[in-house]
Amino acid sequence: MILKTTKLRDAIRVTLALGTTTAAGIGAAQAQDPAPAPAQEATTLDRIEVTGSRIKRADIETSQPIFSLSRDDITAQGLTSVGDVIQNITANGSTLNTTFNNGGNGDTGVSLRNLGANRTLVLVNGRRWVGGASGTGLGGQVDLNSIPTAAVERVEVLKDGASAIYGSDAIAGVVNIILRQNFEGAEANAYIGQFDKGDGFRQSYDFTIGSTSDRFAVMLGFGYVKEDPVMAGDRYISKEPIYTTGAALGGSSTTPNGNFSVRFGECFTDPTDPDTATRCRPNGTPGSFTYDPGAGAANWRNFTGADIYNFAPDNYLLTPQERRSVFGNASVDITDNVRFKTTLTYNERQSEQLLAAMPITLGVPVTGTNAGNVVISADSIYNPFGEDIDWVQRRAVETGGRRFSQDVRTFAMNAGFEGTLNFADKYYDWEAGYFYGRNKANNTTNGLFNVIALGNALGPSFIDDEGVPTCGTPDSPIAGCVPMNMLGGVGSLTQDMLDYATFVAHDEYSYTQKTYYANIGGDLFDLPGGPLGFSVGLEHRTEEGYDSPDALINSGNTTGNARTATNGGYDVDEAYLELAIPVLADVPGAKLLDFSVATRYSDYSNFGDTLNSKFGFRWKPIEDLLVRGNWSEGFRAPSIAELFAGQADSFPQVSDPCNQANFGNQTPPAQARCQAEGVPAGGYAQNNTQIRITVGGNPNLLPEKAESTTAGLVYSPSFVEGLDVSLDWWKIKIEDAITTVGATAIIQQCIDSGGTGATCDLYSRQPGGEILTLLNTTTNIGGTKVEGWDMTVSYRLPENSWGKFSFTWDTTYLSEFLNDNDGDGIYGEDIFKEPAIGSAMAANEGGNLVGEYDGPNLLNYWRIRSNLAARWEKGDWGATWNVRYYSDQTEPCQTFEDYGYGWLCTTTDRFRSIPTDANGNGTWDGTAGGDDFTVVAANEHHVGASTFHDASLYWNAPWNAKVTVGINNIFDKNPPIAYTAFANSFDPQYDVPGRFFYFRYSQKF
């Protein structure tokens, strides 16, 4: 028979809805048990499936720590995206959200343990969700914005590895988003909100209707969300590239009025030194030239530092998006033993990013690309100098900026049969079904230039017989071409010129997942502690996707980032077995002792097979205390992008180890290698920190391997009613990481090796030292070790005359984060630590990264993240108060000191000693053996700790409505300043500055 709703299941769901860890539910259920009811007919207890296990059970507590957020917890945060809510949990690290503008795509992800969004498995109703389609999905990340927020009932977060249960990606943990089901009646919700600065307006509306009966249930819902942007120029912290420095530090040398030169390499800053070859102005002096707006092509002037462009105000700080969703589910009992169930969701997201106008760079500075072949011809009608302008930098503000727009449609369907099977007087639960998910995105980009068109428009031109400027020569005119005037300052580019040379890029992404699954579970036989439970199942899954860039982008004939198409897929067959082994129960010293064992076999079409297992235990020596632990193996299969990505250009911020600022910090052998590569003694002046590099996929990748361990306890003292405390230690080790080494690391590892390292073949330099080419494709190398503690305290006070109070305090403490970048098996090598005599010199892996901020990669390594949620209810009134804490970090600041901005640093006159292989034999021999210490300046900036407070007040109206008003960031706390952050001078994981006010109205029918 199919088991119906029972009191125990309802009690379990109420417990999950409290928003505490399920671990905390042990004592809570006992503390809140009602007085014994009169004797009644026995009821068969239903069992449910808890995240982290496929075995259905009445006891929701497992050997692994789980954190839950109820629908009330979600709405209390005053947010319009379930992704933003999940990013607020303390176990989350750094990942994409809508505060990412440059480098964002409208996605919102989750990165448990800060190990990357592709190492966190996202489930919906216990099933793997389809990958995102804006590009990140091909890389293994799920876009949480593809899940309709209005459909979410609760969120369960498993803070442990679970590949033995779910397969690939469950290395850092699992986020299971459970959608609303068995809904009776109708409900409408309306939400509006806005920052106190008058921007960032948000609105959300949804309507849900449903009906249930003994054999049939159906639900249908609709949702709409619109989030308006906030401009970077409208917040003081983000209105400059680097806070308080204007445009001088971090600004762009590609300016609206242009930055030009001729005859590169024929002028010298020191006429007696041939190594000082540089750019030339038309009058033969070294340097570059520019214009005042409207000055005319011949009226140039010298380009100076005062011309550096502040591009920051032209960017979004908080990006806009609009989402529409339809969701529903239905179930019907075909017989007493068989039920058909289906869930369907459709979500459409339209999002946008806005960057400053296109920086057109042609000629010498982009040698080796298609744009490097384009110059302003000496025969152009707009060139008064009679010679080619071979160095061209011009920001085309006449276009209005670069707009990156995404239209993403997500459809998902899960349909199947479930039921019970009676065999040998035992009931076994079975399930078989099919999941189909597809994400498809059409992206458009405005404000880009066609390099071929630029070559025509800037090439030879003439005035025809009718007085019309014409491209080409009188003998060979170019039909349809409009000559372009980049000289003369802002306003020289007319609309006709832009219409010819610009183009709208149309890119298409798609990701499709199909899964067939079947499983059966139940109790086999009785053991001293209870029945032996099992679950066994089979799955077949195919995943495929593509990235089809615009033809011009694919060919490289664009002033933007070029990339080639990605197309590929794989399939996997899997089988798993899970056992729940109750050993003892209700005996002295063991109120409960059981073990959980699972293993999963996965056979992939691309790399072969892998077997991953787990073992866990639960032990209750006394009624109030639970001790638990878990060990598991995990893996992450390479994603479609990592396998099949075509070659593409990227422009990351790269501080070349051989530039003038970094050269003095290198060891003597490394400095010698820099010079051997053509870098002048003392380093070269790196004028542009955004270096063009080539990235792409590798079809020969193997899966990542991981090992996870947790141990903890849950204490629910019977003498303190409603108090539950859980404390868990956790550790994760990843090997054979799928990664790219990184541009800076590629260069650093090469020069540290003296030119013999494997990375030396991956880059080349121009004669003056500037990076010319750099190849940074995916590979299996190295890994990561991370360790820490989770603590959750939940306290539900007995109701009194003041009402009902409840508190949940959830904290994650990170004690260790170590990387093995070079694959030598040694994690967290630190060049500042003295090696043992005779041992190899340490690689520069940063040591323990906890408490350090990696601004260029937007990675936070907070030691502590902590949330406190308080709720009060009395009669029809209630209130919530949520506190979010982020501990302090430090970031390197020496580069700012070297460029004359030392006042940005909070720790000055700081020096550190680096053990140096002075004798060049590759090992540390101590000072007595000929080695030495190199003292380097290492100033730092303190990124302060931050605490944000959010509050709401609600009233349950007598007409079955609920009215809520709230303020997020009620004390107007600004995010901490981080000067090395890629943009905005603060990290996008923090709140955008300003108080946010909102109002919500909910009506039930």
mmCIF file of C-alpha atoms in Angstrom, residues 375-579:
data_model
loop_
_atom_site.group_PDB
_atom_site.id
_atom_site.type_symbol
_atom_site.label_atom_id
_atom_site.label_comp_id
_atom_site.label_asym_id
_atom_site.label_seq_id
_atom_site.Cartn_x
_atom_site.Cartn_y
_atom_site.Cartn_z
ATOM 1 C CA VAL A 375 46.527 50.402 -38.357
ATOM 2 C CA ILE A 376 45.265 53.846 -39.297
ATOM 3 C CA SER A 377 46.589 54.022 -42.826
ATOM 4 C CA ALA A 378 48.792 56.855 -43.996
ATOM 5 C CA ASP A 379 46.343 57.073 -46.928
ATOM 6 C CA SER A 380 43.249 57.558 -44.779
ATOM 7 C CA ILE A 381 41.486 60.853 -45.490
ATOM 8 C CA TYR A 382 41.400 61.440 -41.695
ATOM 9 C CA ASN A 383 45.129 60.868 -41.132
ATOM 10 C CA PRO A 384 47.027 64.168 -41.565
ATOM 11 C CA PHE A 385 50.460 62.751 -40.745
ATOM 12 C CA GLY A 386 51.379 60.936 -43.965
ATOM 13 C CA GLU A 387 52.436 57.778 -42.106
ATOM 14 C CA ASP A 388 50.685 54.828 -40.543
ATOM 15 C CA ILE A 389 49.507 55.167 -36.964
ATOM 16 C CA ASP A 390 50.614 51.744 -35.753
ATOM 17 C CA TRP A 391 49.587 52.020 -32.099
ATOM 18 C CA VAL A 392 45.865 52.703 -31.689
ATOM 19 C CA GLN A 393 43.909 52.917 -28.456
ATOM 20 C CA ARG A 394 40.483 54.567 -28.583
ATOM 21 C CA ARG A 395 37.477 54.060 -26.308
ATOM 22 C CA ALA A 396 34.354 54.423 -28.428
ATOM 23 C CA VAL A 397 32.076 56.184 -25.941
ATOM 24 C CA GLU A 398 29.891 57.214 -28.869
ATOM 25 C CA THR A 399 28.400 53.685 -28.759
ATOM 26 C CA GLY A 400 26.954 54.162 -25.274
ATOM 27 C CA GLY A 401 28.853 51.236 -23.755
ATOM 28 C CA ARG A 402 28.928 47.469 -24.049
ATOM 29 C CA ARG A 403 25.726 45.668 -23.133
ATOM 30 C CA PHE A 404 25.772 41.942 -22.547
ATOM 31 C CA SER A 405 22.241 40.540 -22.505
ATOM 32 C CA GLN A 406 21.088 36.997 -21.720
ATOM 33 C CA ASP A 407 17.753 35.362 -22.451
ATOM 34 C CA VAL A 408 17.836 32.005 -20.663
ATOM 35 C CA ARG A 409 15.001 29.484 -20.777
ATOM 36 C CA THR A 410 15.012 26.533 -18.409
ATOM 37 C CA PHE A 411 12.609 23.637 -18.713
ATOM 38 C CA ALA A 412 12.651 20.645 -16.407
ATOM 39 C CA MET A 413 10.369 17.649 -16.072
ATOM 40 C CA ASN A 414 10.540 14.784 -13.645
ATOM 41 C CA ALA A 415 7.978 12.010 -14.184
ATOM 42 C CA GLY A 416 7.774 8.550 -12.773
ATOM 43 C CA PHE A 417 6.035 5.878 -10.811
ATOM 44 C CA GLU A 418 6.480 4.987 -7.170
ATOM 45 C CA GLY A 419 4.895 2.470 -4.927
ATOM 46 C CA THR A 420 5.269 -0.351 -2.468
ATOM 47 C CA LEU A 421 5.981 -4.003 -3.106
ATOM 48 C CA ASN A 422 4.950 -6.700 -0.655
ATOM 49 C CA PHE A 423 7.324 -9.632 -0.490
ATOM 50 C CA ALA A 424 7.678 -12.123 2.327
ATOM 51 C CA ASP A 425 5.431 -10.013 4.568
ATOM 52 C CA LYS A 426 7.684 -6.979 4.117
ATOM 53 C CA TYR A 427 7.009 -3.754 2.250
ATOM 54 C CA TYR A 428 9.616 -2.364 -0.122
ATOM 55 C CA ASP A 429 9.469 1.131 -1.565
ATOM 56 C CA TRP A 430 10.315 1.376 -5.249
ATOM 57 C CA GLU A 431 10.610 4.213 -7.739
ATOM 58 C CA ALA A 432 11.301 4.467 -11.462
ATOM 59 C CA GLY A 433 11.284 7.573 -13.565
ATOM 60 C CA TYR A 434 12.766 9.950 -16.056
ATOM 61 C CA PHE A 435 14.205 13.448 -15.635
ATOM 62 C CA TYR A 436 14.637 15.829 -18.540
ATOM 63 C CA GLY A 437 16.201 19.238 -18.130
ATOM 64 C CA ARG A 438 17.244 21.772 -20.708
ATOM 65 C CA ASN A 439 18.756 25.211 -20.458
ATOM 66 C CA LYS A 440 18.977 27.290 -23.588
ATOM 67 C CA ALA A 441 20.332 30.811 -23.793
ATOM 68 C CA ASN A 442 20.483 33.408 -26.521
ATOM 69 C CA ASN A 443 22.988 36.082 -25.632
ATOM 70 C CA THR A 444 23.497 39.372 -27.414
ATOM 71 C CA THR A 445 26.309 41.864 -27.036
ATOM 72 C CA ASN A 446 26.124 45.461 -28.250
ATOM 73 C CA GLY A 447 29.040 47.820 -28.669
ATOM 74 C CA LEU A 448 31.577 45.484 -30.273
ATOM 75 C CA PHE A 449 33.566 46.250 -33.424
ATOM 76 C CA ASN A 450 34.217 44.092 -36.455
ATOM 77 C CA VAL A 451 37.980 43.948 -36.969
ATOM 78 C CA ILE A 452 37.601 43.360 -40.713
ATOM 79 C CA ALA A 453 35.358 46.403 -40.955
ATOM 80 C CA LEU A 454 37.840 48.424 -38.908
ATOM 81 C CA GLY A 455 40.604 47.403 -41.283
ATOM 82 C CA ASN A 456 38.555 48.663 -44.217
ATOM 83 C CA ALA A 457 37.362 51.841 -42.508
ATOM 84 C CA LEU A 458 40.828 52.801 -41.209
ATOM 85 C CA GLY A 459 42.634 51.765 -44.372
ATOM 86 C CA PRO A 460 43.137 53.877 -47.476
ATOM 87 C CA SER A 461 40.176 56.113 -48.345
ATOM 88 C CA PHE A 462 39.330 58.968 -50.715
ATOM 89 C CA ILE A 463 36.641 61.503 -51.557
ATOM 90 C CA ASP A 464 34.694 60.353 -54.625
ATOM 91 C CA ASP A 465 33.376 62.526 -57.439
ATOM 92 C CA GLU A 466 30.201 63.266 -55.489
ATOM 93 C CA GLY A 467 32.140 64.416 -52.440
ATOM 94 C CA VAL A 468 31.401 61.258 -50.436
ATOM 95 C CA PRO A 469 34.144 59.761 -48.254
ATOM 96 C CA THR A 470 34.806 56.283 -49.612
ATOM 97 C CA CYS A 471 36.938 53.383 -48.402
ATOM 98 C CA GLY A 472 39.662 51.936 -50.619
ATOM 99 C CA THR A 473 41.179 53.617 -53.641
ATOM 100 C CA PRO A 474 39.594 55.191 -56.729
ATOM 101 C CA ASP A 475 40.580 52.073 -58.651
ATOM 102 C CA SER A 476 39.319 49.699 -55.972
ATOM 103 C CA PRO A 477 36.571 51.209 -53.816
ATOM 104 C CA ILE A 478 35.019 49.116 -51.032
ATOM 105 C CA ALA A 479 31.281 49.045 -51.466
ATOM 106 C CA GLY A 480 29.233 49.925 -48.383
ATOM 107 C CA CYS A 481 32.255 50.897 -46.313
ATOM 108 C CA VAL A 482 32.317 54.178 -44.389
ATOM 109 C CA PRO A 483 35.782 55.613 -43.617
ATOM 110 C CA MET A 484 36.305 56.028 -39.876
ATOM 111 C CA ASN A 485 37.814 58.987 -38.067
ATOM 112 C CA MET A 486 39.301 57.909 -34.749
ATOM 113 C CA LEU A 487 41.386 61.071 -34.494
ATOM 114 C CA GLY A 488 40.238 64.398 -33.155
ATOM 115 C CA GLY A 489 38.704 63.385 -29.816
ATOM 116 C CA VAL A 490 35.213 62.474 -28.643
ATOM 117 C CA GLY A 491 32.575 63.099 -31.286
ATOM 118 C CA SER A 492 34.752 62.198 -34.265
ATOM 119 C CA LEU A 493 32.900 58.890 -34.675
ATOM 120 C CA THR A 494 29.608 59.513 -36.443
ATOM 121 C CA GLN A 495 26.623 57.194 -36.409
ATOM 122 C CA ASP A 496 27.281 56.157 -40.003
ATOM 123 C CA MET A 497 30.800 55.145 -39.071
ATOM 124 C CA LEU A 498 29.529 53.146 -36.088
ATOM 125 C CA ASP A 499 26.800 51.482 -38.101
ATOM 126 C CA TYR A 500 29.387 50.134 -40.503
ATOM 127 C CA ALA A 501 32.089 49.063 -38.037
ATOM 128 C CA THR A 502 30.075 47.771 -35.085
ATOM 129 C CA PHE A 503 28.051 44.610 -34.881
ATOM 130 C CA VAL A 504 25.627 42.933 -32.496
ATOM 131 C CA ALA A 505 27.001 39.577 -31.419
ATOM 132 C CA HIS A 506 24.529 36.704 -31.205
ATOM 133 C CA ASP A 507 25.710 33.733 -29.162
ATOM 134 C CA GLU A 508 23.752 30.608 -28.333
ATOM 135 C CA TYR A 509 24.281 28.222 -25.430
ATOM 136 C CA SER A 510 22.501 25.007 -24.617
ATOM 137 C CA TYR A 511 22.742 22.351 -21.930
ATOM 138 C CA THR A 512 20.611 19.192 -21.866
ATOM 139 C CA GLN A 513 20.447 16.493 -19.240
ATOM 140 C CA LYS A 514 18.461 13.243 -19.432
ATOM 141 C CA THR A 515 18.314 10.752 -16.599
ATOM 142 C CA TYR A 516 16.596 7.393 -16.303
ATOM 143 C CA TYR A 517 16.506 6.028 -12.771
ATOM 144 C CA ALA A 518 15.114 3.132 -10.775
ATOM 145 C CA ASN A 519 15.598 2.154 -7.165
ATOM 146 C CA ILE A 520 14.105 -0.008 -4.471
ATOM 147 C CA GLY A 521 14.565 0.007 -0.716
ATOM 148 C CA GLY A 522 13.202 -1.213 2.550
ATOM 149 C CA ASP A 523 14.038 -3.476 5.490
ATOM 150 C CA LEU A 524 15.725 -6.846 4.998
ATOM 151 C CA PHE A 525 15.779 -8.403 8.451
ATOM 152 C CA ASP A 526 16.006 -7.456 12.103
ATOM 153 C CA LEU A 527 19.238 -6.794 13.963
ATOM 154 C CA PRO A 528 19.654 -6.053 17.689
ATOM 155 C CA GLY A 529 19.237 -2.363 17.031
ATOM 156 C CA GLY A 530 16.357 -2.655 14.575
ATOM 157 C CA PRO A 531 15.729 -3.629 10.974
ATOM 158 C CA LEU A 532 18.566 -3.578 8.433
ATOM 159 C CA GLY A 533 17.607 -0.982 5.837
ATOM 160 C CA PHE A 534 18.801 -0.902 2.273
ATOM 161 C CA SER A 535 18.447 1.010 -0.967
ATOM 162 C CA VAL A 536 19.759 -0.097 -4.333
ATOM 163 C CA GLY A 537 19.388 1.647 -7.646
ATOM 164 C CA LEU A 538 20.456 2.167 -11.236
ATOM 165 C CA GLU A 539 20.814 5.367 -13.231
ATOM 166 C CA HIS A 540 21.641 6.232 -16.808
ATOM 167 C CA ARG A 541 22.415 9.866 -17.542
ATOM 168 C CA THR A 542 23.425 11.782 -20.644
ATOM 169 C CA GLU A 543 24.687 15.339 -20.598
ATOM 170 C CA GLU A 544 25.424 17.417 -23.663
ATOM 171 C CA GLY A 545 25.848 21.053 -24.450
ATOM 172 C CA TYR A 546 27.250 23.605 -26.798
ATOM 173 C CA ASP A 547 28.454 27.162 -26.988
ATOM 174 C CA SER A 548 27.926 28.582 -30.455
ATOM 175 C CA PRO A 549 29.529 32.043 -30.565
ATOM 176 C CA ASP A 550 28.794 34.676 -33.141
ATOM 177 C CA ALA A 551 30.636 34.032 -36.400
ATOM 178 C CA LEU A 552 32.816 37.123 -35.997
ATOM 179 C CA ILE A 553 33.729 36.175 -32.433
ATOM 180 C CA ASN A 554 34.483 32.632 -33.524
ATOM 181 C CA SER A 555 36.786 33.932 -36.266
ATOM 182 C CA GLY A 556 38.582 36.341 -33.927
ATOM 183 C CA ASN A 557 37.559 39.370 -35.958
ATOM 184 C CA THR A 558 36.248 41.335 -33.004
ATOM 185 C CA THR A 559 37.606 43.929 -30.638
ATOM 186 C CA GLY A 560 36.100 41.896 -27.790
ATOM 187 C CA ASN A 561 37.143 38.501 -26.478
ATOM 188 C CA ALA A 562 37.415 35.938 -29.244
ATOM 189 C CA ARG A 563 36.468 32.335 -28.643
ATOM 190 C CA THR A 564 35.743 29.289 -30.726
ATOM 191 C CA ALA A 565 32.768 26.962 -30.481
ATOM 192 C CA THR A 566 32.321 24.331 -27.799
ATOM 193 C CA ASN A 567 30.289 21.209 -28.473
ATOM 194 C CA GLY A 568 30.297 17.866 -26.752
ATOM 195 C CA GLY A 569 28.756 15.498 -24.279
ATOM 196 C CA TYR A 570 29.039 12.211 -22.464
ATOM 197 C CA ASP A 571 26.904 9.524 -20.870
ATOM 198 C CA VAL A 572 27.259 7.582 -17.640
ATOM 199 C CA ASP A 573 25.811 4.361 -16.229
ATOM 200 C CA GLU A 574 25.687 4.106 -12.449
ATOM 201 C CA ALA A 575 24.664 1.650 -9.767
ATOM 202 C CA TYR A 576 24.614 2.204 -6.027
ATOM 203 C CA LEU A 577 23.965 0.277 -2.827
ATOM 204 C CA GLU A 578 23.300 1.803 0.575
ATOM 205 C CA LEU A 579 22.857 0.006 3.895
#
